[in-house]
């Protein structure tokens, strides 16, 4: 396949997966509940649960949470060509730092679907607690703690690895090691996420929940859209000059 075709397909993958994960996040975690509205968690079991997570998805139907989980997890493979695309923007792709950042971002991409899927199980188990008799709660709460531990490990690992990769890529942009201008460091996903977070606090419902649930993938979509519309030709020109 010609290099230009690889680039075009990788751009398509990056945009599509960003949109799918954004939709998935909104469906699975795009809520902004008031924990005080659910005293069973904010008071009765406050010492046994993570109150924020226990109340986060109570309003979501099983079908909604399942759709949000699957649209993200099943499009996860598209993160691989999207990551390859990012690697192409290094001026010298043979340098150790370029290869290392590429592999760090690949590892983060591979870890992400499991972390995303974990939200479904956490949401469903706490919905079960909310809708069942108190006699069954001890076992359900114990299971919920296990699900939360799994979510924290899987999602924490993915976000941690991706943070290292994207911060490193932003540093490379600032140090002029890529084909991108220095100001593009602000639009890398991790940096942009930090800028979007305050937006959640000023938006009304339901938009505050949507932004809160999908912050990272809003950043992904902005980042890949910027690469597509502003810097795609730089890759193709560089490749032409090398041939």
PDB file of C-alpha atoms in Angstrom:
ATOM      1  CA  UNK A   1       0.000   0.000   0.000  1.00  0.00           C
ATOM      2  CA  UNK A   2       1.268   3.467  -0.893  1.00  0.00           C
ATOM      3  CA  UNK A   3       2.396   5.633   2.007  1.00  0.00           C
ATOM      4  CA  UNK A   4      -0.245   8.269   1.202  1.00  0.00           C
ATOM      5  CA  UNK A   5      -2.976   5.630   1.393  1.00  0.00           C
ATOM      6  CA  UNK A   6      -1.642   4.399   4.741  1.00  0.00           C
ATOM      7  CA  UNK A   7      -1.762   7.964   6.020  1.00  0.00           C
ATOM      8  CA  UNK A   8      -5.310   8.507   4.774  1.00  0.00           C
ATOM      9  CA  UNK A   9      -6.581   5.254   6.311  1.00  0.00           C
ATOM     10  CA  UNK A  10      -4.816   6.026   9.566  1.00  0.00           C
ATOM     11  CA  UNK A  11      -6.434   9.437   9.707  1.00  0.00           C
ATOM     12  CA  UNK A  12      -9.794   7.788   9.104  1.00  0.00           C
ATOM     13  CA  UNK A  13      -9.082   5.334  11.915  1.00  0.00           C
ATOM     14  CA  UNK A  14      -8.081   8.129  14.307  1.00  0.00           C
ATOM     15  CA  UNK A  15     -11.204  10.207  13.627  1.00  0.00           C
ATOM     16  CA  UNK A  16     -13.582   7.223  13.709  1.00  0.00           C
ATOM     17  CA  UNK A  17     -12.203   5.758  16.933  1.00  0.00           C
ATOM     18  CA  UNK A  18     -12.260   9.180  18.608  1.00  0.00           C
ATOM     19  CA  UNK A  19     -15.921   9.640  17.689  1.00  0.00           C
ATOM     20  CA  UNK A  20     -16.844   6.099  18.738  1.00  0.00           C
ATOM     21  CA  UNK A  21     -15.088   6.407  22.093  1.00  0.00           C
ATOM     22  CA  UNK A  22     -16.608   9.843  22.657  1.00  0.00           C
ATOM     23  CA  UNK A  23     -20.082   8.393  22.049  1.00  0.00           C
ATOM     24  CA  UNK A  24     -19.220   5.375  24.177  1.00  0.00           C
ATOM     25  CA  UNK A  25     -18.081   7.528  27.087  1.00  0.00           C
ATOM     26  CA  UNK A  26     -21.246   9.639  26.940  1.00  0.00           C
ATOM     27  CA  UNK A  27     -23.444   6.539  26.962  1.00  0.00           C
ATOM     28  CA  UNK A  28     -21.572   4.660  29.686  1.00  0.00           C
ATOM     29  CA  UNK A  29     -20.466   7.502  31.963  1.00  0.00           C
ATOM     30  CA  UNK A  30     -22.090  10.687  30.696  1.00  0.00           C
ATOM     31  CA  UNK A  31     -24.066  11.395  33.856  1.00  0.00           C
ATOM     32  CA  UNK A  32     -23.731  14.093  36.493  1.00  0.00           C
ATOM     33  CA  UNK A  33     -25.840  12.878  39.432  1.00  0.00           C
ATOM     34  CA  UNK A  34     -26.066  14.419  42.862  1.00  0.00           C
ATOM     35  CA  UNK A  35     -24.947  11.680  45.298  1.00  0.00           C
ATOM     36  CA  UNK A  36     -27.215  13.179  47.954  1.00  0.00           C
ATOM     37  CA  UNK A  37     -30.180  12.014  45.886  1.00  0.00           C
ATOM     38  CA  UNK A  38     -29.126   8.430  46.625  1.00  0.00           C
ATOM     39  CA  UNK A  39     -28.786   8.208  50.430  1.00  0.00           C
ATOM     40  CA  UNK A  40     -28.368   4.426  50.283  1.00  0.00           C
ATOM     41  CA  UNK A  41     -24.860   5.112  48.939  1.00  0.00           C
ATOM     42  CA  UNK A  42     -24.090   8.616  50.196  1.00  0.00           C
ATOM     43  CA  UNK A  43     -25.147   7.741  53.763  1.00  0.00           C
ATOM     44  CA  UNK A  44     -26.019   4.090  54.460  1.00  0.00           C
ATOM     45  CA  UNK A  45     -23.095   2.494  52.606  1.00  0.00           C
ATOM     46  CA  UNK A  46     -20.837   5.533  52.294  1.00  0.00           C
ATOM     47  CA  UNK A  47     -18.034   3.729  54.145  1.00  0.00           C
ATOM     48  CA  UNK A  48     -18.243   0.688  51.858  1.00  0.00           C
ATOM     49  CA  UNK A  49     -18.347   2.209  48.384  1.00  0.00           C
ATOM     50  CA  UNK A  50     -16.808   4.870  46.211  1.00  0.00           C
ATOM     51  CA  UNK A  51     -19.864   7.128  46.380  1.00  0.00           C
ATOM     52  CA  UNK A  52     -19.088   8.928  43.117  1.00  0.00           C
ATOM     53  CA  UNK A  53     -18.863   5.712  41.106  1.00  0.00           C
ATOM     54  CA  UNK A  54     -21.697   3.991  42.971  1.00  0.00           C
ATOM     55  CA  UNK A  55     -24.106   6.753  41.965  1.00  0.00           C
ATOM     56  CA  UNK A  56     -22.625   7.678  38.580  1.00  0.00           C
ATOM     57  CA  UNK A  57     -24.465   5.165  36.384  1.00  0.00           C
ATOM     58  CA  UNK A  58     -27.664   4.500  38.337  1.00  0.00           C
ATOM     59  CA  UNK A  59     -29.708   6.410  35.760  1.00  0.00           C
ATOM     60  CA  UNK A  60     -28.347   4.387  32.834  1.00  0.00           C
ATOM     61  CA  UNK A  61     -30.341   1.461  31.480  1.00  0.00           C
ATOM     62  CA  UNK A  62     -28.530  -1.818  30.859  1.00  0.00           C
ATOM     63  CA  UNK A  63     -28.941  -1.323  27.107  1.00  0.00           C
ATOM     64  CA  UNK A  64     -27.429   2.159  27.275  1.00  0.00           C
ATOM     65  CA  UNK A  65     -24.450   1.089  29.374  1.00  0.00           C
ATOM     66  CA  UNK A  66     -23.875  -1.957  27.174  1.00  0.00           C
ATOM     67  CA  UNK A  67     -23.942   0.112  23.977  1.00  0.00           C
ATOM     68  CA  UNK A  68     -21.526   2.642  25.441  1.00  0.00           C
ATOM     69  CA  UNK A  69     -19.172  -0.117  26.503  1.00  0.00           C
ATOM     70  CA  UNK A  70     -19.220  -2.066  23.268  1.00  0.00           C
ATOM     71  CA  UNK A  71     -18.889   0.835  20.825  1.00  0.00           C
ATOM     72  CA  UNK A  72     -15.647   1.732  22.582  1.00  0.00           C
ATOM     73  CA  UNK A  73     -14.229  -1.708  23.268  1.00  0.00           C
ATOM     74  CA  UNK A  74     -14.987  -3.123  19.806  1.00  0.00           C
ATOM     75  CA  UNK A  75     -13.440  -0.179  17.956  1.00  0.00           C
ATOM     76  CA  UNK A  76     -10.316  -0.360  20.111  1.00  0.00           C
ATOM     77  CA  UNK A  77      -8.200  -1.897  17.285  1.00  0.00           C
ATOM     78  CA  UNK A  78      -8.520   1.398  15.400  1.00  0.00           C
ATOM     79  CA  UNK A  79      -6.290   2.949  18.063  1.00  0.00           C
ATOM     80  CA  UNK A  80      -3.355   1.023  16.592  1.00  0.00           C
ATOM     81  CA  UNK A  81      -3.214   2.736  13.161  1.00  0.00           C
ATOM     82  CA  UNK A  82      -4.050   6.034  14.877  1.00  0.00           C
ATOM     83  CA  UNK A  83      -0.980   5.573  17.084  1.00  0.00           C
ATOM     84  CA  UNK A  84       1.147   4.674  14.053  1.00  0.00           C
ATOM     85  CA  UNK A  85      -0.003   7.952  12.500  1.00  0.00           C
ATOM     86  CA  UNK A  86       1.260   9.923  15.494  1.00  0.00           C
ATOM     87  CA  UNK A  87       4.634   8.185  15.164  1.00  0.00           C
ATOM     88  CA  UNK A  88       4.902   9.415  11.564  1.00  0.00           C
ATOM     89  CA  UNK A  89       5.136  13.019  12.763  1.00  0.00           C
ATOM     90  CA  UNK A  90       8.579  12.504  14.313  1.00  0.00           C
ATOM     91  CA  UNK A  91      11.290  14.110  12.223  1.00  0.00           C
ATOM     92  CA  UNK A  92      13.578  11.135  12.763  1.00  0.00           C
ATOM     93  CA  UNK A  93      11.587   7.953  13.372  1.00  0.00           C
ATOM     94  CA  UNK A  94      14.762   5.958  14.025  1.00  0.00           C
ATOM     95  CA  UNK A  95      15.616   7.826  17.219  1.00  0.00           C
ATOM     96  CA  UNK A  96      15.234   5.894  20.457  1.00  0.00           C
ATOM     97  CA  UNK A  97      12.871   8.432  22.011  1.00  0.00           C
ATOM     98  CA  UNK A  98      10.569   8.259  18.975  1.00  0.00           C
ATOM     99  CA  UNK A  99      10.403   4.469  19.043  1.00  0.00           C
ATOM    100  CA  UNK A 100       9.938   4.438  22.833  1.00  0.00           C
ATOM    101  CA  UNK A 101       7.037   6.919  22.740  1.00  0.00           C
ATOM    102  CA  UNK A 102       5.428   4.982  19.900  1.00  0.00           C
ATOM    103  CA  UNK A 103       5.500   1.770  21.932  1.00  0.00           C
ATOM    104  CA  UNK A 104       4.303   3.482  25.098  1.00  0.00           C
ATOM    105  CA  UNK A 105       1.291   4.849  23.217  1.00  0.00           C
ATOM    106  CA  UNK A 106       0.692   1.414  21.669  1.00  0.00           C
ATOM    107  CA  UNK A 107       0.672  -0.204  25.110  1.00  0.00           C
ATOM    108  CA  UNK A 108      -1.779   2.433  26.319  1.00  0.00           C
ATOM    109  CA  UNK A 109      -4.015   1.763  23.313  1.00  0.00           C
ATOM    110  CA  UNK A 110      -4.006  -1.984  23.979  1.00  0.00           C
ATOM    111  CA  UNK A 111      -4.853  -1.466  27.660  1.00  0.00           C
ATOM    112  CA  UNK A 112      -7.675   1.005  27.043  1.00  0.00           C
ATOM    113  CA  UNK A 113     -10.568  -1.298  25.952  1.00  0.00           C
ATOM    114  CA  UNK A 114     -10.493  -3.320  29.190  1.00  0.00           C
ATOM    115  CA  UNK A 115     -10.504  -0.165  31.282  1.00  0.00           C
ATOM    116  CA  UNK A 116     -13.423   1.217  29.295  1.00  0.00           C
ATOM    117  CA  UNK A 117     -15.408  -2.020  29.593  1.00  0.00           C
ATOM    118  CA  UNK A 118     -15.008  -2.073  33.372  1.00  0.00           C
ATOM    119  CA  UNK A 119     -17.483   0.788  33.760  1.00  0.00           C
ATOM    120  CA  UNK A 120     -20.360  -1.428  32.611  1.00  0.00           C
ATOM    121  CA  UNK A 121     -19.899  -3.956  35.398  1.00  0.00           C
ATOM    122  CA  UNK A 122     -19.494  -1.299  38.075  1.00  0.00           C
ATOM    123  CA  UNK A 123     -22.626   0.454  36.900  1.00  0.00           C
ATOM    124  CA  UNK A 124     -24.686  -2.747  36.804  1.00  0.00           C
ATOM    125  CA  UNK A 125     -23.632  -4.036  40.220  1.00  0.00           C
ATOM    126  CA  UNK A 126     -24.523  -0.791  41.983  1.00  0.00           C
ATOM    127  CA  UNK A 127     -27.821  -0.639  40.130  1.00  0.00           C
ATOM    128  CA  UNK A 128     -28.464  -4.107  41.549  1.00  0.00           C
ATOM    129  CA  UNK A 129     -27.738  -2.848  45.059  1.00  0.00           C
ATOM    130  CA  UNK A 130     -30.074   0.100  44.543  1.00  0.00           C
ATOM    131  CA  UNK A 131     -32.955  -2.035  43.273  1.00  0.00           C
ATOM    132  CA  UNK A 132     -32.778  -5.073  45.576  1.00  0.00           C
ATOM    133  CA  UNK A 133     -33.694  -5.899  49.139  1.00  0.00           C
ATOM    134  CA  UNK A 134     -31.155  -5.090  51.853  1.00  0.00           C
ATOM    135  CA  UNK A 135     -30.641  -8.775  52.638  1.00  0.00           C
ATOM    136  CA  UNK A 136     -28.728  -9.225  49.392  1.00  0.00           C
ATOM    137  CA  UNK A 137     -26.626  -6.102  49.758  1.00  0.00           C
ATOM    138  CA  UNK A 138     -23.619  -7.548  51.653  1.00  0.00           C
ATOM    139  CA  UNK A 139     -22.749  -9.930  48.794  1.00  0.00           C
ATOM    140  CA  UNK A 140     -23.478  -7.334  46.089  1.00  0.00           C
ATOM    141  CA  UNK A 141     -21.359  -4.728  47.845  1.00  0.00           C
ATOM    142  CA  UNK A 142     -18.488  -7.186  48.159  1.00  0.00           C
ATOM    143  CA  UNK A 143     -18.780  -7.970  44.451  1.00  0.00           C
ATOM    144  CA  UNK A 144     -18.932  -4.235  43.728  1.00  0.00           C
ATOM    145  CA  UNK A 145     -15.673  -3.668  45.575  1.00  0.00           C
ATOM    146  CA  UNK A 146     -14.078  -6.351  43.429  1.00  0.00           C
ATOM    147  CA  UNK A 147     -15.392  -4.717  40.259  1.00  0.00           C
ATOM    148  CA  UNK A 148     -14.120  -1.334  41.432  1.00  0.00           C
ATOM    149  CA  UNK A 149     -10.688  -2.776  42.133  1.00  0.00           C
ATOM    150  CA  UNK A 150     -10.626  -4.266  38.640  1.00  0.00           C
ATOM    151  CA  UNK A 151     -11.719  -0.947  37.133  1.00  0.00           C
ATOM    152  CA  UNK A 152      -9.123   1.028  39.058  1.00  0.00           C
ATOM    153  CA  UNK A 153      -6.328  -1.298  37.977  1.00  0.00           C
ATOM    154  CA  UNK A 154      -7.348  -1.571  34.319  1.00  0.00           C
ATOM    155  CA  UNK A 155      -8.373   2.034  33.747  1.00  0.00           C
ATOM    156  CA  UNK A 156      -5.610   3.430  35.942  1.00  0.00           C
ATOM    157  CA  UNK A 157      -2.979   1.453  34.032  1.00  0.00           C
ATOM    158  CA  UNK A 158      -4.296   2.614  30.653  1.00  0.00           C
ATOM    159  CA  UNK A 159      -4.566   6.272  31.649  1.00  0.00           C
ATOM    160  CA  UNK A 160      -1.188   6.201  33.394  1.00  0.00           C
ATOM    161  CA  UNK A 161       0.628   4.744  30.390  1.00  0.00           C
ATOM    162  CA  UNK A 162      -1.148   7.073  27.955  1.00  0.00           C
ATOM    163  CA  UNK A 163      -0.310  10.082  30.131  1.00  0.00           C
ATOM    164  CA  UNK A 164       3.382   9.184  30.014  1.00  0.00           C
ATOM    165  CA  UNK A 165       3.231   8.716  26.251  1.00  0.00           C
ATOM    166  CA  UNK A 166       1.323  11.912  25.462  1.00  0.00           C
ATOM    167  CA  UNK A 167       3.311  14.111  27.839  1.00  0.00           C
ATOM    168  CA  UNK A 168       6.492  12.759  26.274  1.00  0.00           C
ATOM    169  CA  UNK A 169       5.134  13.469  22.791  1.00  0.00           C
ATOM    170  CA  UNK A 170       4.209  17.016  23.836  1.00  0.00           C
ATOM    171  CA  UNK A 171       7.757  17.537  25.130  1.00  0.00           C
ATOM    172  CA  UNK A 172       9.116  16.356  21.786  1.00  0.00           C
ATOM    173  CA  UNK A 173       6.885  18.870  20.011  1.00  0.00           C
ATOM    174  CA  UNK A 174       8.207  21.689  22.207  1.00  0.00           C
ATOM    175  CA  UNK A 175      11.797  20.534  21.585  1.00  0.00           C
ATOM    176  CA  UNK A 176      11.159  20.636  17.816  1.00  0.00           C
ATOM    177  CA  UNK A 177      11.627  16.887  17.372  1.00  0.00           C
ATOM    178  CA  UNK A 178       8.448  16.569  15.292  1.00  0.00           C
ATOM    179  CA  UNK A 179       6.967  18.088  12.145  1.00  0.00           C
ATOM    180  CA  UNK A 180       4.461  19.989  14.276  1.00  0.00           C
ATOM    181  CA  UNK A 181       4.744  23.605  15.466  1.00  0.00           C
ATOM    182  CA  UNK A 182       5.445  24.071  19.160  1.00  0.00           C
ATOM    183  CA  UNK A 183       1.951  25.395  19.911  1.00  0.00           C
ATOM    184  CA  UNK A 184       0.510  21.981  18.957  1.00  0.00           C
ATOM    185  CA  UNK A 185       1.790  20.676  22.301  1.00  0.00           C
ATOM    186  CA  UNK A 186      -1.284  22.356  23.816  1.00  0.00           C
ATOM    187  CA  UNK A 187      -3.570  20.250  21.605  1.00  0.00           C
ATOM    188  CA  UNK A 188      -2.047  16.894  22.519  1.00  0.00           C
ATOM    189  CA  UNK A 189      -4.679  14.772  24.298  1.00  0.00           C
ATOM    190  CA  UNK A 190      -3.325  14.926  27.850  1.00  0.00           C
ATOM    191  CA  UNK A 191      -2.669  18.685  27.825  1.00  0.00           C
ATOM    192  CA  UNK A 192      -6.004  19.383  26.153  1.00  0.00           C
ATOM    193  CA  UNK A 193      -7.810  17.221  28.715  1.00  0.00           C
ATOM    194  CA  UNK A 194      -6.558  19.498  31.493  1.00  0.00           C
ATOM    195  CA  UNK A 195      -7.923  22.513  29.608  1.00  0.00           C
ATOM    196  CA  UNK A 196     -11.349  20.919  29.027  1.00  0.00           C
ATOM    197  CA  UNK A 197     -11.917  19.799  32.642  1.00  0.00           C
ATOM    198  CA  UNK A 198     -13.047  23.261  33.881  1.00  0.00           C
ATOM    199  CA  UNK A 199     -15.649  23.368  31.086  1.00  0.00           C
ATOM    200  CA  UNK A 200     -17.619  20.644  32.831  1.00  0.00           C
ATOM    201  CA  UNK A 201     -18.243  22.871  35.839  1.00  0.00           C
ATOM    202  CA  UNK A 202     -19.868  25.691  33.856  1.00  0.00           C
ATOM    203  CA  UNK A 203     -22.136  23.652  31.596  1.00  0.00           C
ATOM    204  CA  UNK A 204     -25.761  22.822  32.482  1.00  0.00           C
ATOM    205  CA  UNK A 205     -27.143  19.303  32.621  1.00  0.00           C
ATOM    206  CA  UNK A 206     -26.993  17.035  30.670  1.00  0.00           C
ATOM    207  CA  UNK A 207     -23.981  18.589  28.918  1.00  0.00           C
ATOM    208  CA  UNK A 208     -21.855  18.708  32.055  1.00  0.00           C
ATOM    209  CA  UNK A 209     -22.242  14.939  32.357  1.00  0.00           C
ATOM    210  CA  UNK A 210     -21.457  14.385  28.697  1.00  0.00           C
ATOM    211  CA  UNK A 211     -18.269  16.440  28.867  1.00  0.00           C
ATOM    212  CA  UNK A 212     -17.287  14.917  32.206  1.00  0.00           C
ATOM    213  CA  UNK A 213     -17.658  11.396  30.854  1.00  0.00           C
ATOM    214  CA  UNK A 214     -15.945  12.022  27.528  1.00  0.00           C
ATOM    215  CA  UNK A 215     -13.214  14.582  28.312  1.00  0.00           C
ATOM    216  CA  UNK A 216     -10.285  12.473  27.134  1.00  0.00           C
ATOM    217  CA  UNK A 217     -11.916  11.469  23.862  1.00  0.00           C
ATOM    218  CA  UNK A 218     -13.083  15.003  23.128  1.00  0.00           C
ATOM    219  CA  UNK A 219      -9.393  15.833  23.359  1.00  0.00           C
ATOM    220  CA  UNK A 220      -8.553  12.916  21.050  1.00  0.00           C
ATOM    221  CA  UNK A 221     -11.044  14.116  18.445  1.00  0.00           C
ATOM    222  CA  UNK A 222      -9.724  17.686  18.529  1.00  0.00           C
ATOM    223  CA  UNK A 223      -6.130  16.452  18.302  1.00  0.00           C
ATOM    224  CA  UNK A 224      -6.643  14.120  15.332  1.00  0.00           C
ATOM    225  CA  UNK A 225      -8.879  16.640  13.563  1.00  0.00           C
ATOM    226  CA  UNK A 226      -6.131  19.245  13.940  1.00  0.00           C
ATOM    227  CA  UNK A 227      -3.571  16.858  12.478  1.00  0.00           C
ATOM    228  CA  UNK A 228      -5.891  16.029   9.574  1.00  0.00           C
ATOM    229  CA  UNK A 229      -6.873  19.540   8.561  1.00  0.00           C
ATOM    230  CA  UNK A 230      -3.665  21.402   9.375  1.00  0.00           C
ATOM    231  CA  UNK A 231      -0.705  19.046   9.051  1.00  0.00           C
ATOM    232  CA  UNK A 232      -1.562  16.081   6.808  1.00  0.00           C
ATOM    233  CA  UNK A 233       0.285  17.615   3.861  1.00  0.00           C
ATOM    234  CA  UNK A 234       3.479  17.940   5.915  1.00  0.00           C
ATOM    235  CA  UNK A 235       3.693  14.170   6.201  1.00  0.00           C
ATOM    236  CA  UNK A 236       3.163  13.638   2.503  1.00  0.00           C
ATOM    237  CA  UNK A 237       5.678  16.336   1.536  1.00  0.00           C
ATOM    238  CA  UNK A 238       8.290  14.876   3.883  1.00  0.00           C
ATOM    239  CA  UNK A 239       7.799  11.429   2.358  1.00  0.00           C
ATOM    240  CA  UNK A 240       8.061  12.839  -1.171  1.00  0.00           C
ATOM    241  CA  UNK A 241      11.332  14.562  -0.300  1.00  0.00           C
ATOM    242  CA  UNK A 242      12.766  11.310   1.018  1.00  0.00           C
ATOM    243  CA  UNK A 243      11.957   9.366  -2.169  1.00  0.00           C
TER     244      UNK A 243
END
